[in-house]
């Protein structure tokens, strides 16, 4: 009789790639998943796209400008100079380098990667490209380079399909991200701790005995 196998479960991850709390939450979830998968558990991440500013042009602009419009000059400068966000989790978040842009095509790339079993790797690379590398993740050549880096084949998810997925998230009443929904209905919002994610995973993953 086998007791080390588990049923396959999933975690739905509602996110936007220009949301720093989505990046931090995903990082902590990934660490929890790494620990849990070592026990033999099978857990898939289902990426649910959300756009904070769906009408933002793909040309991109400094994140500083966005913060200045929303919070004023002084606060924008304070945020731009802050390198502490996520540092304890090993992240290099450079608000002063970030290029705020439309995330539609980047979400399409994550969706295509997920179909190829590389969604988690692709999402991490796009988060890092935006928050650490100062890249415009709406730029076609940038996306092509990043997809090649991760080993993701182009295509696979049309613009129409992604719009339908965005609409479904909106119709479900999601108004902010990150949001994590686990099998069984447990839900966590915000960038929770790794321990919180481990606890939620422990509630849905249980051994299957023959």
Coordinates of C-alpha atoms in Angstrom, one line a residue, residues 27-113:
X27 CA 7.4 34.7 -4.2
X28 CA 6.2 33.5 -0.8
X29 CA 3.7 31.1 -2.4
X30 CA 6.5 29.7 -4.6
X31 CA 8.6 29.0 -1.5
X32 CA 5.7 27.3 0.2
X33 CA 5.0 25.2 -2.9
X34 CA 8.7 24.2 -3.1
X35 CA 8.6 22.9 0.4
X36 CA 5.3 21.1 0.0
X37 CA 6.1 19.5 -3.3
X38 CA 9.1 17.8 -1.6
X39 CA 6.6 15.8 0.3
X40 CA 5.3 14.4 -2.9
X41 CA 2.3 16.7 -3.1
X42 CA 1.1 17.8 -6.5
X43 CA -0.2 21.3 -6.7
X44 CA -0.8 23.4 -9.9
X45 CA -0.9 27.2 -10.0
X46 CA -3.7 28.5 -12.1
X47 CA -3.0 32.0 -13.3
X48 CA -6.0 34.4 -13.2
X49 CA -5.1 37.6 -15.0
X50 CA -6.1 41.0 -13.7
X51 CA -5.1 44.5 -15.0
X52 CA -4.8 47.4 -12.6
X53 CA -4.9 49.9 -15.4
X54 CA -6.2 48.1 -18.5
X55 CA -6.1 51.3 -20.7
X56 CA -2.4 52.0 -20.0
X57 CA -0.4 52.5 -23.2
X58 CA 2.1 49.8 -24.1
X59 CA 4.8 52.5 -24.8
X60 CA 5.5 52.6 -21.1
X61 CA 6.5 55.5 -18.8
X62 CA 8.5 55.8 -15.6
X63 CA 6.7 54.4 -12.5
X64 CA 7.8 57.6 -10.8
X65 CA 5.3 59.5 -13.0
X66 CA 2.5 57.3 -11.9
X67 CA 3.3 57.7 -8.3
X68 CA 3.7 61.4 -8.7
X69 CA 0.2 61.7 -10.2
X70 CA -1.3 59.5 -7.5
X71 CA 0.6 60.6 -4.4
X72 CA 2.4 63.8 -5.1
X73 CA 6.1 64.7 -5.8
X74 CA 7.4 64.1 -2.3
X75 CA 5.9 60.7 -1.8
X76 CA 6.9 59.6 -5.3
X77 CA 10.5 60.5 -4.5
X78 CA 10.3 58.6 -1.2
X79 CA 9.0 55.5 -3.0
X80 CA 11.5 55.8 -5.8
X81 CA 14.4 55.8 -3.3
X82 CA 13.1 52.9 -1.3
X83 CA 15.1 49.6 -1.9
X84 CA 13.8 47.8 1.2
X85 CA 10.6 46.4 -0.2
X86 CA 10.9 42.6 -0.5
X87 CA 14.5 42.7 0.6
X88 CA 14.0 40.2 3.4
X89 CA 12.5 37.8 0.9
X90 CA 15.5 38.1 -1.4
X91 CA 13.8 40.4 -3.9
X92 CA 15.6 43.3 -5.7
X93 CA 12.8 45.8 -6.2
X94 CA 13.9 49.0 -8.0
X95 CA 10.9 51.3 -8.1
X96 CA 13.2 54.0 -9.7
X97 CA 13.8 51.7 -12.7
X98 CA 10.4 50.3 -13.2
X99 CA 8.6 51.1 -16.5
X100 CA 4.8 51.2 -15.9
X101 CA 3.1 49.7 -18.9
X102 CA 0.1 47.7 -20.2
X103 CA 0.3 44.1 -19.0
X104 CA -2.1 42.5 -21.6
X105 CA 0.6 40.8 -23.7
X106 CA 2.7 39.8 -20.7
X107 CA -0.4 38.0 -19.3
X108 CA -0.8 36.3 -22.6
X109 CA 2.8 35.0 -22.3
X110 CA 2.2 33.6 -18.9
X111 CA -1.0 31.9 -20.2
X112 CA 1.0 30.4 -23.0
X113 CA 3.8 29.3 -20.7

